[in-house]
XYZ file of N, CA and C in Angstrom:
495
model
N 135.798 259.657 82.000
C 136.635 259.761 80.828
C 136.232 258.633 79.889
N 136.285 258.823 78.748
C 135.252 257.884 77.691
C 136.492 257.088 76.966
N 136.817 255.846 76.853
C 138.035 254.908 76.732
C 138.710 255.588 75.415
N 138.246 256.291 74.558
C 138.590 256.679 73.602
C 139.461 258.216 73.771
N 139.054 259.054 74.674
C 139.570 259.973 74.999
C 140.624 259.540 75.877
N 140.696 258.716 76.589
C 141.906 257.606 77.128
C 143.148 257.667 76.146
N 142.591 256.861 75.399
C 143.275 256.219 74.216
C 144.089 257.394 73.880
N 143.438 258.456 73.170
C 144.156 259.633 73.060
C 144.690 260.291 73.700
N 144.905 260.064 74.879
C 146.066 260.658 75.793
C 147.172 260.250 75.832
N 147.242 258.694 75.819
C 147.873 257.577 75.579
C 148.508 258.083 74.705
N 148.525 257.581 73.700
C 148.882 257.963 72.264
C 149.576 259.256 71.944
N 149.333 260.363 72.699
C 150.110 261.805 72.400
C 150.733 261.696 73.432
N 151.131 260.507 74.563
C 152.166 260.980 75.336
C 151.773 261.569 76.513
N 150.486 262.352 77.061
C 150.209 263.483 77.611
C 150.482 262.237 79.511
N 151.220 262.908 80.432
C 151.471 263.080 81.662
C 150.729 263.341 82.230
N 149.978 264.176 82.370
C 149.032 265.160 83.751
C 148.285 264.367 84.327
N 148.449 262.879 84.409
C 146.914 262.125 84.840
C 147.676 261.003 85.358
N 147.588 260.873 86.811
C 147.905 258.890 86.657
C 146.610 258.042 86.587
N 146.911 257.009 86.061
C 145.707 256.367 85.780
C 146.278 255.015 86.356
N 144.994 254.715 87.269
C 145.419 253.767 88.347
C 144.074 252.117 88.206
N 144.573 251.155 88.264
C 143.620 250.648 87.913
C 143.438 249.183 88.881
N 142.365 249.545 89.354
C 141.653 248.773 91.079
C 141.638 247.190 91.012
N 142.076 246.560 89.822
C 141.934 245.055 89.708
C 142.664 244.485 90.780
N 142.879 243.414 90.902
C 143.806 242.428 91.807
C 145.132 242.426 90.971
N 146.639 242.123 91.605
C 147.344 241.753 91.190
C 147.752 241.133 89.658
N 146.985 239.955 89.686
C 146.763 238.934 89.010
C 146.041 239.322 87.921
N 144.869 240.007 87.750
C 144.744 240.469 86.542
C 145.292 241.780 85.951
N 146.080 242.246 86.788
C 146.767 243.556 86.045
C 147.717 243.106 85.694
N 148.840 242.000 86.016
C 149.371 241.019 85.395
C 149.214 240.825 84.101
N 147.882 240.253 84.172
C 147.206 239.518 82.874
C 147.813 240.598 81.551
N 147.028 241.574 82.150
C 146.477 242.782 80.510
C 146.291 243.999 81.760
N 146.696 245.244 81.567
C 146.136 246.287 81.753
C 146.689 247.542 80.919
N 145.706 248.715 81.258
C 145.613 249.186 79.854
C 147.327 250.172 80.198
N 147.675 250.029 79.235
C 149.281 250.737 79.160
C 149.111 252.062 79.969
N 150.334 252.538 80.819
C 150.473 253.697 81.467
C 149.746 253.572 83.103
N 148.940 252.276 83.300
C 148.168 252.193 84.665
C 148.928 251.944 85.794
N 148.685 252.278 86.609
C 149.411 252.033 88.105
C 148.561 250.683 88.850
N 149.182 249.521 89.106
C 148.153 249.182 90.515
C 147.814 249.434 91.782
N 146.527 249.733 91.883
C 145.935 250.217 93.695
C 145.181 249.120 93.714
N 144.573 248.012 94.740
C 143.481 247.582 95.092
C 142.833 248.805 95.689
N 141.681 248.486 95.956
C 140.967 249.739 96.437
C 140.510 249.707 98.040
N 141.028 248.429 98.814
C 141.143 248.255 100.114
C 142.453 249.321 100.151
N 143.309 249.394 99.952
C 144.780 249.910 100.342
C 144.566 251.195 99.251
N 143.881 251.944 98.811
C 143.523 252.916 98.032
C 144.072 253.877 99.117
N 143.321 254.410 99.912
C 143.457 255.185 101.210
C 145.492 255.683 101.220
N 145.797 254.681 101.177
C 147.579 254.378 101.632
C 148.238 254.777 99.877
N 147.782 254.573 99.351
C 148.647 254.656 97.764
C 148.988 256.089 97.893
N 150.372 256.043 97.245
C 151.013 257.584 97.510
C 150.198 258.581 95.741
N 149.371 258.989 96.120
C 148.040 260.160 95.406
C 148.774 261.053 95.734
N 148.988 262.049 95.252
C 148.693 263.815 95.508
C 147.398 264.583 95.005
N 146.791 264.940 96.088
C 145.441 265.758 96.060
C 145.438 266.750 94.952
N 146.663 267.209 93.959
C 146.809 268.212 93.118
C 146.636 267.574 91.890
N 146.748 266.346 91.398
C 147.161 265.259 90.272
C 145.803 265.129 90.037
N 145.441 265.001 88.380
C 144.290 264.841 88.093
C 144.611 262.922 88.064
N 143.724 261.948 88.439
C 143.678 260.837 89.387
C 141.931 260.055 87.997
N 142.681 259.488 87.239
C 142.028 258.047 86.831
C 142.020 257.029 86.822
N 140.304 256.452 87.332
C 140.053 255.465 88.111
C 139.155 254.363 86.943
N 140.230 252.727 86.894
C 139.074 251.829 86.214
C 139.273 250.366 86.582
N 138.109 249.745 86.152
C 138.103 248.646 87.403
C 137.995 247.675 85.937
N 136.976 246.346 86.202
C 136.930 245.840 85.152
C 135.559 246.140 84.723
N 134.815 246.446 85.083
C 132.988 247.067 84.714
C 132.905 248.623 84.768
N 133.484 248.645 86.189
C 133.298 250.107 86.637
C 132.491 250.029 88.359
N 132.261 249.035 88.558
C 131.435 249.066 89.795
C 132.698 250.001 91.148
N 133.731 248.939 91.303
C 134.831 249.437 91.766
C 135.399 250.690 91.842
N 135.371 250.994 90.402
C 135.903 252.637 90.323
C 135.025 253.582 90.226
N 133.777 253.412 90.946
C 132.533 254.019 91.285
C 133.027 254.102 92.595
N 133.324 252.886 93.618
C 133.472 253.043 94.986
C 134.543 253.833 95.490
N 135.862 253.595 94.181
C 137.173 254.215 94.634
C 136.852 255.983 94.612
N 136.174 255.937 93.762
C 135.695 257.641 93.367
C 135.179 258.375 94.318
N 133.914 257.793 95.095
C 133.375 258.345 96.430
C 134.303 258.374 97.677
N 135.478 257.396 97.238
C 135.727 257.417 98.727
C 137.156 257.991 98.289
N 137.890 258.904 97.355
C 138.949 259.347 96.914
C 138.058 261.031 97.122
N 136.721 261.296 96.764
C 136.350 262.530 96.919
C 135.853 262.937 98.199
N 135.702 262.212 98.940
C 135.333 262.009 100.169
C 136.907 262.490 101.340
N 137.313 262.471 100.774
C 139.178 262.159 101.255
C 139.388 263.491 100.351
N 139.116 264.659 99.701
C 139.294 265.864 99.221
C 139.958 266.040 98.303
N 139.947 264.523 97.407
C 140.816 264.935 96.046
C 139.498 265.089 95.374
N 140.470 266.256 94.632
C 139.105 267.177 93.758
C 139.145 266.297 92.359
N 140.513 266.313 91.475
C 140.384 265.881 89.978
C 140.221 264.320 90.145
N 139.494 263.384 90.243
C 139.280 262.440 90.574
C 138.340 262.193 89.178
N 138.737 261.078 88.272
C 137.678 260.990 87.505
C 137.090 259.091 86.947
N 136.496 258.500 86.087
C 136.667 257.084 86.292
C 136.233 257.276 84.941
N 137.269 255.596 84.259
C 137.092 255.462 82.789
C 135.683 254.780 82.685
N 135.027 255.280 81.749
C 133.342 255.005 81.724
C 133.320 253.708 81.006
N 132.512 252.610 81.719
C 132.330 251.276 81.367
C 133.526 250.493 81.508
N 134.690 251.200 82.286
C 135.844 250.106 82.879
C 136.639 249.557 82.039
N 137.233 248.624 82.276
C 138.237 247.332 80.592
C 137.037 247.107 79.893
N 136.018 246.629 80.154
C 135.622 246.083 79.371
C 135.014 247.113 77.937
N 134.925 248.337 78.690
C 134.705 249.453 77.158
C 136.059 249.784 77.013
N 136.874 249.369 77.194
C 138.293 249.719 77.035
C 138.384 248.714 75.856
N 138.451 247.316 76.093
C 138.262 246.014 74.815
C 136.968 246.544 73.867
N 135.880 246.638 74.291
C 135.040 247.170 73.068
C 135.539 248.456 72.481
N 135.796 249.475 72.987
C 135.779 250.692 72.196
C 137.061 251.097 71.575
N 138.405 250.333 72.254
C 139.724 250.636 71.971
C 140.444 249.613 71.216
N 140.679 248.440 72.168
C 141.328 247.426 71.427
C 140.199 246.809 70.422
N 139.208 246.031 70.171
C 138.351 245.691 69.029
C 137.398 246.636 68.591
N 137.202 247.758 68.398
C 136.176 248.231 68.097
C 135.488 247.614 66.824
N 134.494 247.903 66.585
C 133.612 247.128 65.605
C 132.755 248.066 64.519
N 132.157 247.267 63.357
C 131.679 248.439 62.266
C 130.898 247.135 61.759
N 129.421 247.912 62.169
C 128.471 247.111 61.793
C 128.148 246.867 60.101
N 127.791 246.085 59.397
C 127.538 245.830 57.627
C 126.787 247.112 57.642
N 125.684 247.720 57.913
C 125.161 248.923 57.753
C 125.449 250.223 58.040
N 126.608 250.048 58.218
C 127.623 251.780 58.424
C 127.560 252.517 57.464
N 126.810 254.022 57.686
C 126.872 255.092 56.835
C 128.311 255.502 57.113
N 128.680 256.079 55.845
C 130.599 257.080 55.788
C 130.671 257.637 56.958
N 129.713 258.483 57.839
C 130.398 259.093 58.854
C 130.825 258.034 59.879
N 129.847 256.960 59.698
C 130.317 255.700 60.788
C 131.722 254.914 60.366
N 131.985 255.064 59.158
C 132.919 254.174 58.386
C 134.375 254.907 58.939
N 134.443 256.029 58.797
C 135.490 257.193 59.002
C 135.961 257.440 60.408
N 134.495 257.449 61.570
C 134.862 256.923 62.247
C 136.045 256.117 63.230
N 135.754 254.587 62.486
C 135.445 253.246 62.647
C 137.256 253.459 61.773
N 137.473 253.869 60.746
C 139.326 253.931 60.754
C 140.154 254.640 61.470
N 139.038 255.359 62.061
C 140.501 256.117 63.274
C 140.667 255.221 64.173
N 139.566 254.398 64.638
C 139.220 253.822 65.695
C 140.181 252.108 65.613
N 140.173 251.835 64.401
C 140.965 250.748 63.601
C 142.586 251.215 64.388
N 143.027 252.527 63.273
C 144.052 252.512 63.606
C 144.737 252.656 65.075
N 144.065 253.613 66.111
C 144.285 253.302 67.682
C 144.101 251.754 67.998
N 143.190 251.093 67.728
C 143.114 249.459 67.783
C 144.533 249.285 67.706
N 145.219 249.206 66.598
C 146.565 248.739 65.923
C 147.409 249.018 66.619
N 147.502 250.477 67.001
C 148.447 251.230 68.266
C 148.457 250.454 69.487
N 147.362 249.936 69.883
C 147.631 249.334 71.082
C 147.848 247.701 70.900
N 147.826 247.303 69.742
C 147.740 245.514 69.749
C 146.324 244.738 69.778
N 145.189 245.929 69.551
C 144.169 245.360 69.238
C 143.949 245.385 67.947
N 142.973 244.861 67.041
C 141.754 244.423 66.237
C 140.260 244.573 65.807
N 140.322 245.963 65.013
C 139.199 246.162 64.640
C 138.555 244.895 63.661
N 136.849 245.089 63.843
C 136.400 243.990 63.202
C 134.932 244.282 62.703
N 134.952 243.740 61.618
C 133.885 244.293 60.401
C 132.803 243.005 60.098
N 131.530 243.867 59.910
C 130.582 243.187 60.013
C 129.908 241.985 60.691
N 130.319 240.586 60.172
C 129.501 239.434 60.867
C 130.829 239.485 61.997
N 132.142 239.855 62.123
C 133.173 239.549 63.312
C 132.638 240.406 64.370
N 132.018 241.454 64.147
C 131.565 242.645 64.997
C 130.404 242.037 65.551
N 129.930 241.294 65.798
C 129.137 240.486 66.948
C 129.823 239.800 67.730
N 130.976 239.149 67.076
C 132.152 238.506 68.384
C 132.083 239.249 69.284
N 132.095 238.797 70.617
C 132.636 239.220 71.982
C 133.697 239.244 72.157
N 134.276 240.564 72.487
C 135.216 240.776 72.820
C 136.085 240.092 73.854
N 134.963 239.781 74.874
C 135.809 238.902 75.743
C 136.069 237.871 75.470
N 136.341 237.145 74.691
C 136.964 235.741 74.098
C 137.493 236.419 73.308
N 137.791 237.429 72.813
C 139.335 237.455 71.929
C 140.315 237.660 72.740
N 141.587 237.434 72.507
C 142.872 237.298 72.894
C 143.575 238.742 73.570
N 143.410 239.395 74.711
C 144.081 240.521 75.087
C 145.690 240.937 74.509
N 145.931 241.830 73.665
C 147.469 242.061 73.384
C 148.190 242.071 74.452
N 149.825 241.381 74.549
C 150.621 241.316 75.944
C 151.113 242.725 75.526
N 151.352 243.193 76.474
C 152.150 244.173 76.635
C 153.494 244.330 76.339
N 153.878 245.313 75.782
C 155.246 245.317 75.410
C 156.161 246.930 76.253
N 157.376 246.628 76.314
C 157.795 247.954 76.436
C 158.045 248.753 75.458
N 158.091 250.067 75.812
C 157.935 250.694 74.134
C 159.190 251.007 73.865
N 159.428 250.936 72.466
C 160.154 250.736 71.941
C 161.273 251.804 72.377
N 162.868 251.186 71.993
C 163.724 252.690 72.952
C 163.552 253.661 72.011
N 163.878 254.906 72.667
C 163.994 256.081 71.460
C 165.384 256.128 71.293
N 166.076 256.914 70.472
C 166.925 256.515 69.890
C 167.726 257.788 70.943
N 168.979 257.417 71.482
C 169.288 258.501 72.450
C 170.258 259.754 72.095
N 170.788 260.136 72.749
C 171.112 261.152 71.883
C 172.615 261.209 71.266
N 172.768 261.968 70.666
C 174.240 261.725 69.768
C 175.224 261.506 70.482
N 176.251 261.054 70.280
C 177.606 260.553 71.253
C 177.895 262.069 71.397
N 178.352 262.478 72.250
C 178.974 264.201 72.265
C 180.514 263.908 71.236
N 180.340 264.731 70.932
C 181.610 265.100 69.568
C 182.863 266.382 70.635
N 183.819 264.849 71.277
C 185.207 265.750 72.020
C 185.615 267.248 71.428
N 185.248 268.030 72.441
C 185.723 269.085 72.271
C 187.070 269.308 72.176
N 188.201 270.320 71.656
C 189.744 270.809 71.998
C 189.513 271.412 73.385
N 190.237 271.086 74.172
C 190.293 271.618 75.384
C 191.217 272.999 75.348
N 190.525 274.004 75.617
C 190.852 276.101 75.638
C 192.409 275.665 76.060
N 192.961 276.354 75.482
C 194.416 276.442 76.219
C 194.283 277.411 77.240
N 195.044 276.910 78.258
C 194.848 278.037 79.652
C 196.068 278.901 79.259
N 196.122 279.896 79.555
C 197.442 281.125 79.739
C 197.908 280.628 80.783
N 199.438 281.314 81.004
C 200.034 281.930 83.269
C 199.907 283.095 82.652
C-alpha cells in the first residue's frame, strides 16, 4: 500500500483494514501514523488478527513488515499487505512532502493535494531549497484525538398516549 493511498483511507474514514504497526512500544509512543494498532512482531503470532480482515503491516523502513508479512501469510491470512517504504515514506510522502524549484504544473497540482493531506495530518509541505531538508530532523506532529463530533440532539419529550380502561 503506497503511504499516500494510506493517507486516503485515513482521511475518508474507511474501516475495512487494521493497520498495525511492528515498532517497539516506545516509538509508537513517540509518533505513529493515526488509526495503527501496536504488535511487536515477536508476539505477532498471539495478536488477536482475524484471517478475514484485510491486515496492514509497517515498520520504520519496512524490513520488519517484510518479515511480519511472510510469516502472517505463512499462518493463512490471505489480505495481508505492507505500507511501502515504512514511516519513513510515511514522513516523506505524507507528513512533509516536497516540490522541487523545477516542478512542471502537473507536479505543482500534485504537490497541493499532497500539501493539503500534509496539513490534515500535522505535517508540512516544503518548497524548493526546504525540500532537501530531511525529513528526519523535522519535528513529528503529536497526536491528537479527533476532534468530538457533535452528538446528537437532546430528544425533544414526547406527551405520553393516554391509555384507555
Amino acid at each position: 500500500v503506497k503511504p499516500a493511498e494510506l493517507a486516503a483511507w485515513i482521511v475518508e474514514g474507511r474501516a475495512d483494514y487494521r493497520l498495525i504497526d511492528l515498532r517497539t512500544a516506545d516509538e509508537f509512543a513517540a509518533y505513529h501514523i493515526p488509526t495503527a494498532e501496536n504488535a511487536q512482531l515477536p508476539a505477532l503470532t498471539e495478536y488477536p488478527l482475524l484471517r478475514n480482515e484485510k491486515i496492514v503491516l509497517y515498520s520504520e523502513g519496512g524490513i520488519h513488515s517484510a518479515q511480519a508479512w511472510m510469516l502472517l501469510r505463512a499462518q493463512g491470512y490471505e489480505a495481508v499487505y505492507m505500507v511501502l517504504g515504512g514511516l519513513e515514506s510515511w514522513k516523506d510522502e505524507v507528513l512533509f512532502p516536497s516540490l522541487p524549484a523545477d516542478a512542471d504544473a502537473q507536479a505543482r497540482a500534485r504537490f497541493e493535494r499532497a500539501a493539503q493531506v500534509a496539513k490534515f495530518f500535522g505535517g508540512e509541505a516544503r518548497l524548493g531549497s526546504d525540500a532537501a531538508a530531511p525529513a528526519a530532523g523535522a519535528e513529528l506532529p503529536k497526536l491528537a484525538a479527533p476532534p468530538p463530533s457533535p452528538g446528537p440532539a437532546a430528544p425533544v419529550a414526547k406527551k405520553k398516549k393516554k391509555e384507555g380502561c
